[in-house]
Short mmCIF file of C-alpha atoms in Angstrom, two decimals:
data_model
loop_
_atom_site.label_atom_id
_atom_site.label_comp_id
_atom_site.label_asym_id
_atom_site.label_seq_id
_atom_site.Cartn_x
_atom_site.Cartn_y
_atom_site.Cartn_z
CA MET A 464 0.07 -0.16 0.06
CA ASN A 465 2.87 2.12 0.94
CA VAL A 466 4.62 1.55 -2.36
CA MET A 467 1.32 2.33 -4.19
CA ALA A 468 0.91 5.72 -2.38
CA LYS A 469 4.44 7.03 -3.08
CA ALA A 470 3.99 6.11 -6.80
CA GLU A 471 0.74 7.99 -6.79
CA LYS A 472 2.20 11.11 -5.21
CA LYS A 473 4.48 11.38 -8.54
CA ILE A 474 1.61 11.98 -10.86
CA SER A 475 1.50 15.61 -12.13
CA SER A 476 -1.85 17.42 -12.98
CA ALA A 477 -0.48 17.76 -16.31
CA PHE A 478 -0.16 13.91 -16.63
CA ILE A 479 -3.90 13.31 -14.96
CA TYR A 480 -5.20 16.21 -17.55
CA PHE A 481 -3.59 15.00 -20.76
CA PHE A 482 -4.43 11.28 -20.18
CA GLY A 483 -7.78 12.06 -18.53
CA SER A 484 -8.76 13.83 -21.99
CA PHE A 485 -6.75 11.14 -24.54
CA GLY A 486 -9.87 9.40 -24.76
CA GLY A 487 -10.67 12.08 -27.30
CA ILE A 488 -8.11 10.89 -29.43
CA LEU A 489 -9.76 7.41 -29.86
CA PHE A 490 -13.00 8.96 -30.11
CA GLY A 491 -11.76 11.59 -33.13
CA TYR A 492 -9.64 8.80 -34.54
CA ASP A 493 -12.43 6.39 -35.33
CA ILE A 494 -14.58 9.25 -36.51
CA GLY A 495 -11.79 9.99 -39.26
CA VAL A 496 -10.42 6.83 -40.04
CA MET A 497 -13.31 5.46 -42.28
CA THR A 498 -12.87 8.95 -44.52
CA GLY A 499 -9.55 7.30 -46.04
CA ALA A 500 -10.53 3.75 -45.60
CA LEU A 501 -13.46 3.52 -47.38
CA PRO A 502 -12.36 3.94 -51.05
CA PHE A 503 -9.93 1.40 -50.54
CA LEU A 504 -12.74 -0.74 -48.98
CA GLN A 505 -15.35 -0.17 -51.52
CA ALA A 506 -12.93 -1.06 -54.22
CA ASP A 507 -11.54 -4.44 -52.76
CA TRP A 508 -15.42 -5.54 -51.71
CA HIS A 509 -16.79 -3.97 -55.19
CA LEU A 510 -18.99 -2.04 -53.10
CA GLU A 511 -19.06 1.05 -55.56
CA ASN A 512 -22.71 0.39 -56.11
CA ALA A 513 -23.87 -0.55 -52.76
CA ALA A 514 -24.83 2.79 -51.34
CA SER A 515 -26.72 1.36 -48.35
CA LEU A 516 -24.02 -0.98 -47.22
CA VAL A 517 -21.61 1.77 -47.72
CA GLY A 518 -23.49 3.86 -45.39
CA TRP A 519 -24.18 1.26 -42.59
CA ILE A 520 -20.48 0.46 -42.76
CA THR A 521 -19.68 4.21 -42.20
CA SER A 522 -22.27 4.95 -39.49
CA ALA A 523 -22.23 1.52 -37.45
CA VAL A 524 -19.86 2.92 -34.99
CA MET A 525 -22.38 5.74 -34.29
CA PHE A 526 -25.07 3.44 -34.01
CA GLY A 527 -23.53 1.53 -31.55
CA ALA A 528 -22.39 4.47 -29.74
CA ILE A 529 -26.05 5.83 -29.02
CA PHE A 530 -26.14 3.04 -26.50
CA GLY A 531 -22.58 3.06 -25.34
CA GLY A 532 -22.56 6.41 -24.04
CA ALA A 533 -25.49 5.90 -21.68
CA LEU A 534 -24.52 2.33 -20.82
CA ALA A 535 -21.12 3.36 -19.62
CA GLY A 536 -22.87 6.35 -17.63
CA GLN A 537 -24.80 3.95 -15.94
CA LEU A 538 -21.66 1.62 -15.07
CA SER A 539 -19.56 4.51 -14.57
CA ASP A 540 -21.65 5.37 -11.56
CA LYS A 541 -21.34 1.90 -10.19
CA PHE A 542 -17.57 1.05 -10.90
CA GLY A 543 -16.06 4.27 -11.33
CA ARG A 544 -14.85 6.62 -14.37
CA ARG A 545 -11.30 5.43 -14.33
CA LYS A 546 -12.23 1.43 -14.64
CA MET A 547 -14.76 2.29 -17.35
CA ILE A 548 -12.11 4.26 -19.29
CA LEU A 549 -10.00 1.29 -18.87
CA MET A 550 -12.81 -1.11 -19.84
CA SER A 551 -13.57 1.25 -23.12
CA ALA A 552 -9.96 1.16 -24.29
CA ILE A 553 -9.94 -2.96 -24.02
CA VAL A 554 -13.03 -2.77 -26.14
CA PHE A 555 -11.75 -0.49 -28.27
CA MET A 556 -8.40 -2.22 -29.06
CA VAL A 557 -10.01 -5.54 -29.58
CA PHE A 558 -12.54 -4.41 -32.07
CA SER A 559 -10.35 -2.18 -34.00
CA VAL A 560 -8.16 -5.28 -34.59
CA LEU A 561 -11.26 -7.63 -35.34
CA SER A 562 -12.23 -4.54 -38.04
CA GLY A 563 -8.74 -4.85 -39.66
CA VAL A 564 -8.88 -8.56 -40.18
CA SER A 565 -12.02 -8.91 -41.31
CA PRO A 566 -12.81 -12.02 -43.70
CA ASP A 567 -13.15 -11.82 -47.50
CA MET A 568 -16.49 -13.74 -47.69
CA GLY A 569 -18.37 -11.60 -50.18
CA GLU A 570 -21.45 -10.01 -49.05
CA ALA A 571 -21.25 -11.50 -45.89
CA SER A 572 -17.98 -9.36 -45.03
CA ALA A 573 -19.67 -6.20 -44.81
CA TYR A 574 -22.19 -7.47 -42.37
CA TYR A 575 -19.45 -9.24 -40.17
CA LEU A 576 -17.54 -5.48 -40.35
CA ILE A 577 -21.29 -3.81 -39.82
CA ILE A 578 -21.56 -5.65 -36.52
CA VAL A 579 -18.23 -5.32 -35.37
CA ARG A 580 -17.99 -1.73 -35.60
CA MET A 581 -21.19 -1.52 -33.80
CA LEU A 582 -19.70 -3.24 -30.88
CA LEU A 583 -16.50 -0.67 -31.48
CA GLY A 584 -19.19 1.99 -31.17
CA LEU A 585 -19.95 0.93 -27.68
CA ALA A 586 -16.23 2.07 -26.69
CA VAL A 587 -16.59 5.18 -28.83
CA GLY A 588 -20.05 6.37 -27.06
CA ALA A 589 -18.36 5.49 -23.84
CA ALA A 590 -15.30 7.62 -24.34
CA SER A 591 -17.57 10.45 -25.40
CA ALA A 592 -19.50 10.10 -22.25
CA LEU A 593 -16.41 9.27 -19.76
CA VAL A 594 -13.91 11.43 -20.72
CA PRO A 595 -15.82 14.94 -20.33
CA ALA A 596 -17.26 13.83 -17.19
CA TYR A 597 -13.45 12.74 -15.38
CA MET A 598 -12.40 15.90 -16.86
CA SER A 599 -15.04 17.83 -15.17
CA GLU A 600 -14.75 15.99 -11.94
CA MET A 601 -10.87 16.68 -11.70
CA ALA A 602 -10.50 20.16 -12.93
CA PRO A 603 -10.86 22.93 -10.99
CA ALA A 604 -13.72 25.16 -11.33
CA LYS A 605 -11.85 28.36 -12.93
CA ALA A 606 -10.22 25.85 -15.48
CA ARG A 607 -13.10 23.73 -16.86
CA GLY A 608 -13.96 26.23 -19.96
CA ARG A 609 -10.58 25.78 -21.07
CA LEU A 610 -10.25 21.73 -20.17
CA SER A 611 -13.47 21.64 -22.26
CA GLY A 612 -11.62 23.23 -25.19
CA LEU A 613 -8.62 20.85 -24.20
CA ASN A 614 -11.45 17.61 -24.75
CA GLN A 615 -12.62 19.06 -28.25
CA THR A 616 -8.55 19.87 -29.16
CA MET A 617 -8.04 15.84 -28.55
CA ILE A 618 -10.82 15.00 -30.51
CA VAL A 619 -10.02 16.66 -33.83
CA SER A 620 -6.50 16.02 -33.03
CA GLY A 621 -7.70 12.21 -33.11
CA MET A 622 -9.40 13.14 -36.52
CA LEU A 623 -6.30 14.35 -38.09
CA LEU A 624 -4.02 11.77 -36.70
CA SER A 625 -6.40 9.26 -38.76
CA TYR A 626 -6.16 11.47 -41.82
CA VAL A 627 -2.65 11.60 -41.77
CA VAL A 628 -2.47 7.96 -41.27
CA ASP A 629 -4.80 7.10 -44.22
CA PHE A 630 -2.59 9.24 -46.31
CA LEU A 631 0.78 7.72 -45.30
CA LEU A 632 -0.97 4.38 -46.04
CA LYS A 633 -2.63 5.18 -49.39
CA ASP A 634 0.16 3.55 -51.74
CA LEU A 635 -0.05 0.18 -50.13
CA PRO A 636 -1.95 -2.42 -51.94
CA GLY A 637 -5.67 -1.68 -51.50
CA GLU A 638 -6.34 -4.67 -49.34
CA TRP A 639 -3.48 -3.94 -46.86
CA ALA A 640 -4.45 -0.48 -46.78
CA TRP A 641 -7.66 -0.20 -45.19
CA ARG A 642 -7.23 -2.95 -43.28
CA LEU A 643 -4.14 -1.47 -41.61
CA MET A 644 -6.17 1.95 -41.35
CA LEU A 645 -8.73 0.54 -39.10
CA GLY A 646 -6.76 -1.89 -37.15
CA LEU A 647 -4.01 0.83 -36.15
CA ALA A 648 -6.80 2.54 -34.13
CA ALA A 649 -5.55 -0.29 -31.43
CA VAL A 650 -2.19 1.75 -31.17
CA PRO A 651 -3.81 4.74 -29.46
CA ALA A 652 -5.90 2.72 -27.51
CA LEU A 653 -3.44 0.92 -26.18
CA ILE A 654 -1.80 3.99 -25.11
CA LEU A 655 -4.87 5.39 -23.38
CA PHE A 656 -5.03 1.98 -21.37
CA LEU A 657 -1.36 2.30 -20.30
CA GLY A 658 -1.76 6.03 -19.48
CA VAL A 659 -4.89 5.47 -17.64
CA LEU A 660 -3.63 2.70 -15.17
CA ARG A 661 -1.73 5.27 -13.29
CA LEU A 662 -4.67 7.71 -13.31
CA PRO A 663 -6.48 8.10 -9.62
CA GLU A 664 -10.28 7.64 -9.58
CA SER A 665 -12.18 10.91 -9.61
CA PRO A 666 -12.51 12.33 -5.98
CA ARG A 667 -16.40 13.01 -6.46
CA PHE A 668 -16.66 9.02 -7.41
CA LEU A 669 -14.59 8.27 -4.02
CA LEU A 670 -16.31 10.28 -1.81
CA ARG A 671 -19.70 8.81 -3.55
CA LYS A 672 -18.48 5.60 -2.43
CA GLY A 673 -17.58 6.78 0.98
CA ASP A 674 -13.49 6.80 0.77
CA GLU A 675 -12.86 10.44 1.94
CA ALA A 676 -9.06 10.12 2.66
CA GLN A 677 -8.30 8.97 -0.95
CA ALA A 678 -10.59 11.55 -2.21
CA ARG A 679 -8.37 14.06 -0.27
CA LYS A 680 -5.40 12.38 -1.25
CA VAL A 681 -6.33 12.45 -5.33
CA LEU A 682 -7.06 16.36 -4.54
CA SER A 683 -3.67 17.04 -3.16
CA TYR A 684 -2.35 16.09 -6.67
CA ILE A 685 -4.35 18.85 -8.67
CA ARG A 686 -5.34 21.63 -6.22
CA LYS A 687 -2.68 24.03 -4.54
CA ASN A 688 -3.56 24.28 -0.95
CA PRO A 689 -5.11 22.43 2.08
CA ALA A 690 -7.66 25.19 2.45
CA GLU A 691 -9.01 24.70 -1.12
CA ILE A 692 -9.06 20.73 -0.88
CA ASP A 693 -11.40 21.27 2.29
CA GLN A 694 -13.67 23.64 0.50
CA GLU A 695 -14.11 21.66 -2.69
CA LEU A 696 -14.57 18.54 -0.31
CA ALA A 697 -17.19 20.09 1.45
CA SER A 698 -18.78 21.49 -1.92
CA ILE A 699 -18.59 17.70 -3.33
CA LYS A 700 -20.25 16.40 -0.34
CA GLU A 701 -23.35 19.26 -0.40
CA THR A 702 -23.78 18.78 -4.32
CA ALA A 703 -23.97 14.81 -3.54
CA LYS A 704 -26.48 15.26 -0.92
CA GLU A 705 -28.96 17.62 -3.12
CA GLU A 706 -28.31 14.90 -6.19
CA ARG A 707 -29.67 12.32 -3.75
CA GLN A 708 -32.71 14.34 -2.81
CA VAL A 709 -33.64 15.48 -6.32
CA ASN A 710 -33.20 11.71 -7.52
CA GLN A 711 -35.69 10.60 -5.27
CA LYS A 712 -38.23 13.11 -6.50
CA THR A 713 -37.53 13.15 -10.54
CA SER A 714 -38.51 10.86 -13.33
CA TRP A 715 -38.19 11.04 -17.27
CA SER A 716 -41.93 12.75 -17.42
CA THR A 717 -40.08 15.31 -15.03
CA LEU A 718 -38.26 16.87 -18.26
CA PHE A 719 -41.18 17.83 -19.74
CA SER A 720 -43.02 19.55 -17.05
CA GLY A 721 -43.81 23.01 -17.69
CA LYS A 722 -41.14 24.37 -15.40
CA TYR A 723 -38.19 22.36 -17.20
CA ARG A 724 -39.54 21.92 -20.91
CA TYR A 725 -37.83 25.20 -21.92
CA LEU A 726 -34.51 24.39 -21.10
CA VAL A 727 -34.68 20.68 -22.01
CA ILE A 728 -35.98 21.78 -25.45
CA ALA A 729 -33.22 24.22 -26.02
CA GLY A 730 -30.16 21.73 -25.06
CA VAL A 731 -31.21 18.79 -26.95
CA GLY A 732 -32.36 20.73 -30.02
CA VAL A 733 -28.75 22.20 -29.92
CA ALA A 734 -27.32 18.70 -29.63
CA ALA A 735 -29.50 17.38 -32.24
CA PHE A 736 -29.19 20.44 -34.67
CA GLN A 737 -25.16 20.07 -34.43
CA GLN A 738 -25.54 16.71 -36.39
CA PHE A 739 -28.33 17.16 -38.52
CA GLN A 740 -26.39 19.94 -40.16
CA GLY A 741 -24.25 17.51 -41.87
CA ALA A 742 -20.75 18.00 -40.97
CA ASN A 743 -20.12 14.45 -40.46
CA ALA A 744 -21.08 14.02 -43.95
CA ILE A 745 -17.70 15.95 -44.52
CA PHE A 746 -15.87 14.36 -42.17
CA TYR A 747 -16.47 10.71 -43.32
CA TYR A 748 -16.82 11.22 -46.98
CA ILE A 749 -14.77 14.39 -48.20
CA PRO A 750 -12.68 12.06 -50.96
CA LEU A 751 -15.52 10.64 -52.14
CA ILE A 752 -17.18 14.35 -52.31
CA VAL A 753 -14.00 15.40 -54.38
CA GLN A 754 -14.32 12.12 -56.39
CA LYS A 755 -18.06 13.21 -57.47
CA ALA A 756 -17.09 16.83 -57.79
CA THR A 757 -13.77 16.30 -59.98
CA GLY A 758 -13.90 12.58 -61.27
CA GLN A 759 -10.66 11.98 -59.89
CA ALA A 760 -10.27 8.63 -57.92
CA ALA A 761 -11.02 9.14 -54.16
CA SER A 762 -8.00 7.19 -53.23
CA SER A 763 -6.09 9.81 -54.67
CA ASN A 764 -7.72 12.75 -52.79
CA LEU A 765 -6.60 11.77 -49.33
CA MET A 766 -4.69 15.32 -48.77
CA TRP A 767 -8.25 16.99 -48.58
CA PRO A 768 -9.21 15.07 -45.20
CA ILE A 769 -5.87 16.39 -43.81
CA VAL A 770 -6.91 19.94 -44.76
CA GLN A 771 -10.07 19.40 -42.91
CA GLY A 772 -8.30 17.88 -39.91
CA VAL A 773 -5.69 21.14 -39.73
CA ILE A 774 -8.72 23.54 -39.86
CA LEU A 775 -10.40 21.44 -37.12
CA VAL A 776 -7.46 21.74 -34.79
CA VAL A 777 -6.71 25.30 -35.47
CA GLY A 778 -10.65 26.15 -34.97
CA SER A 779 -10.56 24.21 -31.68
CA LEU A 780 -7.59 26.39 -30.67
CA VAL A 781 -9.21 29.54 -31.82
CA TYR A 782 -12.28 28.47 -29.37
CA MET A 783 -10.31 28.42 -26.36
CA TRP A 784 -8.98 31.92 -27.10
CA ILE A 785 -12.51 33.37 -27.84
CA ALA A 786 -14.73 31.18 -25.60
CA ASP A 787 -15.23 33.74 -22.96
CA LYS A 788 -14.82 36.87 -25.19
CA PHE A 789 -18.34 36.35 -27.13
CA ASN A 790 -21.88 35.17 -25.99
CA ARG A 791 -22.70 31.71 -26.91
CA ARG A 792 -25.94 32.43 -28.76
CA THR A 793 -23.80 34.88 -30.83
CA LEU A 794 -21.32 32.32 -31.80
CA LEU A 795 -23.88 29.79 -32.65
CA MET A 796 -25.94 32.21 -34.75
CA VAL A 797 -23.18 33.67 -36.60
CA GLY A 798 -21.57 29.92 -37.20
CA GLY A 799 -24.92 28.69 -38.01
CA ALA A 800 -25.37 31.52 -40.66
CA VAL A 801 -21.92 31.11 -42.62
CA MET A 802 -22.24 27.19 -42.43
CA GLY A 803 -25.65 27.28 -43.96
CA LEU A 804 -24.54 29.90 -46.96
CA SER A 805 -21.39 27.60 -47.46
CA PHE A 806 -23.84 24.94 -48.02
CA ILE A 807 -26.45 26.69 -50.27
CA LEU A 808 -24.25 29.07 -52.27
CA PRO A 809 -22.63 25.89 -54.40
CA ALA A 810 -26.19 25.17 -55.28
CA VAL A 811 -27.20 28.55 -56.42
CA ILE A 812 -23.79 29.39 -57.88
CA ASN A 813 -24.08 25.99 -60.15
CA TRP A 814 -27.63 26.88 -61.13
CA MET A 815 -26.48 30.32 -62.38
CA MET A 816 -23.18 28.83 -63.75
CA PRO A 817 -23.61 25.27 -64.78
CA ASN A 818 -20.02 25.07 -66.01
CA MET A 819 -18.82 26.19 -62.77
CA ASN A 820 -15.54 24.79 -61.59
CA PRO A 821 -15.98 21.69 -59.46
CA MET A 822 -13.58 22.61 -56.56
CA THR A 823 -16.16 25.34 -55.74
CA ILE A 824 -17.95 23.36 -53.72
CA VAL A 825 -14.70 21.93 -52.00
CA VAL A 826 -13.58 25.45 -51.11
CA PHE A 827 -17.26 26.30 -49.59
CA LEU A 828 -17.06 22.98 -47.57
CA CYS A 829 -13.80 24.30 -45.97
CA ILE A 830 -15.22 27.52 -44.94
CA TYR A 831 -18.22 25.35 -43.62
CA VAL A 832 -15.56 23.38 -41.30
CA ALA A 833 -13.58 26.49 -40.16
CA PHE A 834 -16.56 28.15 -38.84
CA TYR A 835 -18.33 25.00 -37.33
CA SER A 836 -14.67 24.06 -35.77
CA PHE A 837 -15.16 26.96 -33.33
CA THR A 838 -18.76 27.37 -32.71
CA TRP A 839 -21.24 24.66 -33.32
CA ALA A 840 -18.55 21.78 -32.44
CA PRO A 841 -17.16 22.86 -29.14
CA LEU A 842 -20.22 25.26 -27.96
CA THR A 843 -23.18 22.42 -28.14
CA TRP A 844 -21.37 20.67 -25.22
CA VAL A 845 -20.59 23.69 -23.47
CA LEU A 846 -24.32 24.75 -23.84
CA VAL A 847 -25.36 21.31 -22.83
CA GLY A 848 -23.32 21.15 -19.63
CA GLU A 849 -24.77 24.44 -18.66
CA ILE A 850 -28.23 24.39 -19.20
CA PHE A 851 -29.55 21.68 -17.55
CA PRO A 852 -30.68 22.39 -14.05
CA LEU A 853 -29.12 19.98 -11.31
CA ALA A 854 -32.58 18.03 -10.55
CA ILE A 855 -32.89 16.93 -14.22
CA ARG A 856 -29.45 17.05 -15.30
CA GLY A 857 -28.04 13.55 -15.66
CA ARG A 858 -31.36 12.12 -17.66
CA ALA A 859 -31.57 15.57 -19.82
CA SER A 860 -27.69 15.37 -20.49
CA GLY A 861 -28.06 11.68 -21.61
CA LEU A 862 -31.26 12.42 -23.72
CA ALA A 863 -29.13 15.30 -25.44
CA SER A 864 -25.94 12.49 -26.30
CA SER A 865 -28.66 10.13 -27.29
CA PHE A 866 -30.12 12.74 -30.02
CA ASN A 867 -26.52 13.61 -30.80
CA TRP A 868 -25.38 10.27 -31.70
CA ILE A 869 -28.99 9.64 -33.82
CA GLY A 870 -28.31 12.52 -36.03
CA SER A 871 -24.77 11.30 -36.42
CA TRP A 872 -25.92 8.07 -37.47
CA LEU A 873 -28.33 9.11 -39.63
CA VAL A 874 -26.13 11.38 -41.42
CA GLY A 875 -23.64 8.98 -41.97
CA LEU A 876 -26.10 6.44 -43.27
CA ILE A 877 -28.15 8.33 -45.50
CA PHE A 878 -25.82 10.47 -47.13
CA PRO A 879 -24.38 8.03 -49.61
CA ILE A 880 -28.16 7.16 -50.41
CA MET A 881 -28.81 10.72 -51.04
CA THR A 882 -25.97 11.56 -53.48
CA ALA A 883 -26.68 8.67 -55.40
CA SER A 884 -30.06 9.73 -56.33
CA MET A 885 -29.40 13.48 -56.58
CA PRO A 886 -26.92 16.02 -57.31
CA GLN A 887 -24.17 16.45 -54.26
CA GLU A 888 -25.17 20.40 -54.47
CA ALA A 889 -28.86 19.65 -53.88
CA VAL A 890 -27.93 17.36 -50.78
CA PHE A 891 -25.64 20.23 -49.51
CA ALA A 892 -28.57 22.56 -49.96
CA ILE A 893 -30.86 20.50 -47.72
CA PHE A 894 -28.08 20.54 -44.99
CA GLY A 895 -27.84 24.57 -45.37
CA ILE A 896 -31.32 24.95 -44.77
CA ILE A 897 -31.16 22.82 -41.79
CA CYS A 898 -28.28 24.97 -40.70
CA ILE A 899 -30.46 28.20 -41.23
CA LEU A 900 -33.47 26.55 -39.20
CA GLY A 901 -30.68 25.84 -36.57
CA VAL A 902 -30.04 29.46 -36.46
CA ILE A 903 -33.84 30.41 -36.16
CA PHE A 904 -33.94 27.78 -33.14
CA VAL A 905 -31.05 29.40 -31.24
CA LYS A 906 -32.55 32.84 -31.65
CA THR A 907 -36.03 31.73 -30.50
CA CYS A 908 -35.70 28.90 -28.43
CA VAL A 909 -32.05 28.84 -26.38
CA PRO A 910 -31.12 31.36 -23.71
CA GLU A 911 -27.84 32.97 -23.15
CA THR A 912 -25.63 30.81 -20.50
CA ARG A 913 -22.41 32.85 -20.67
CA GLY A 914 -21.69 34.77 -17.45
CA HIS A 915 -24.93 33.36 -15.62
CA THR A 916 -24.72 30.91 -12.77
CA LEU A 917 -26.62 27.58 -12.76
CA GLU A 918 -29.00 28.88 -10.55
CA GLU A 919 -29.87 32.18 -12.84
CA ILE A 920 -30.18 29.86 -15.86
CA GLU A 921 -32.42 27.58 -14.19
CA GLU A 922 -34.72 30.75 -13.14
CA GLN A 923 -34.49 31.59 -16.89
CA GLY A 924 -36.38 28.35 -17.42
CA THR A 925 -38.66 28.59 -14.54
CA ASN A 926 -39.99 31.86 -15.31
CA HIS A 927 -40.26 31.19 -19.04
CA GLY A 928 -42.46 27.93 -18.23
CA ARG A 929 -44.33 30.49 -15.89
CA VAL A 930 -44.78 32.97 -18.80
CA LYS A 931 -46.11 30.26 -20.99
CA ALA A 932 -48.49 28.45 -18.84
CA SER A 933 -50.26 32.49 -18.28
CA ASN A 934 -50.03 33.03 -22.13
CA PRO A 935 -50.77 29.73 -23.60
CA GLU A 936 -51.59 31.41 -26.85
CA ASN A 937 -47.95 32.30 -27.11
#
């Protein structure tokens, strides 16, 4: 026991925050890796005219993630954040390798890969839920905003890493290329597993299990003085007491009561709009988009995902710089408006100038990604973390996450089917209209949360419910 204590004392806060957020790398890698693997997989398995199978192979991870996030959240309350992150890393390693060694059995191969990627999605969804929870419980209150940005930076860095790996492997024989792209996802999962082995459990979970001594010890690694530790322990105890009380009084129907309905619709709506706006269509299919626009083989267009990845990483850093300088609603509305125009204008230009340069659409997609990267991508989860009152926070956050993954799954599934049946410009114009609807939704249905305490935000929702109740015609 003394040896373990001495080993734990050597853990720096930087190490804790780095590996605490490293799960975002896994999440991002698997979002991005199919972008480069898909053209080779299509050619190897002759799936060029099987739009629905391509959609299912691509979106299977998101389908599994719908359930992985909810399952991991419940299990982490029982077994701890750290143990569940370790378990997620193991699941990720196993099914990444199984994806890479998919047997070549004709059409049955596609169904095998779909099932394996669904199971891999359990780990992806778990990482998306566990990493923010662990980080929020380890970080000091004044640093939570920046560390939310760190999680987003890890996710987009994982995407960029997958794009670079895809590019480096593109000259291998087709069968080896896509198999290595998918299988190498096990490497960051192994790094995460080894790093998390040295991480402590979160003090909040330790206190819930009655281990105050260990909770105090963990806080001593990441807080500066004993007074700060005492204050935080007292705060965690009080919050845990309140949560026990409210959990006894709430149910799923509570989310849609007059008092909370406004805030639940706002948070869940923003989470859903983030995905239905079509960002993942770009991230999953950019080589195929360029192929359809220019006629060049998708496998020769793997530099474009790297361009998108660099834009995403730079955008995440821009967000960390501007996060507390502009209102949330302002950033979401400006970002959504530019994103919508970036999708709609190519269709308008193509209608007015049928001979437009086919790369015009790709330039506009880069503009879309740039504005998405520092507005809707990070702010959705900042707002979801702020907007739900304590009494409904667990259920409402889970509902928002589920709608987000459902949107991600549907976009990944139907985009190849849509582009097989209509011009690309028309498909993106539809997403552009959804972006504009998202702006209208934010303007009319979402309160401003920047600079407000959680209690003030809850009061906004309560007051809005009272107004609606007294003026039902509004």
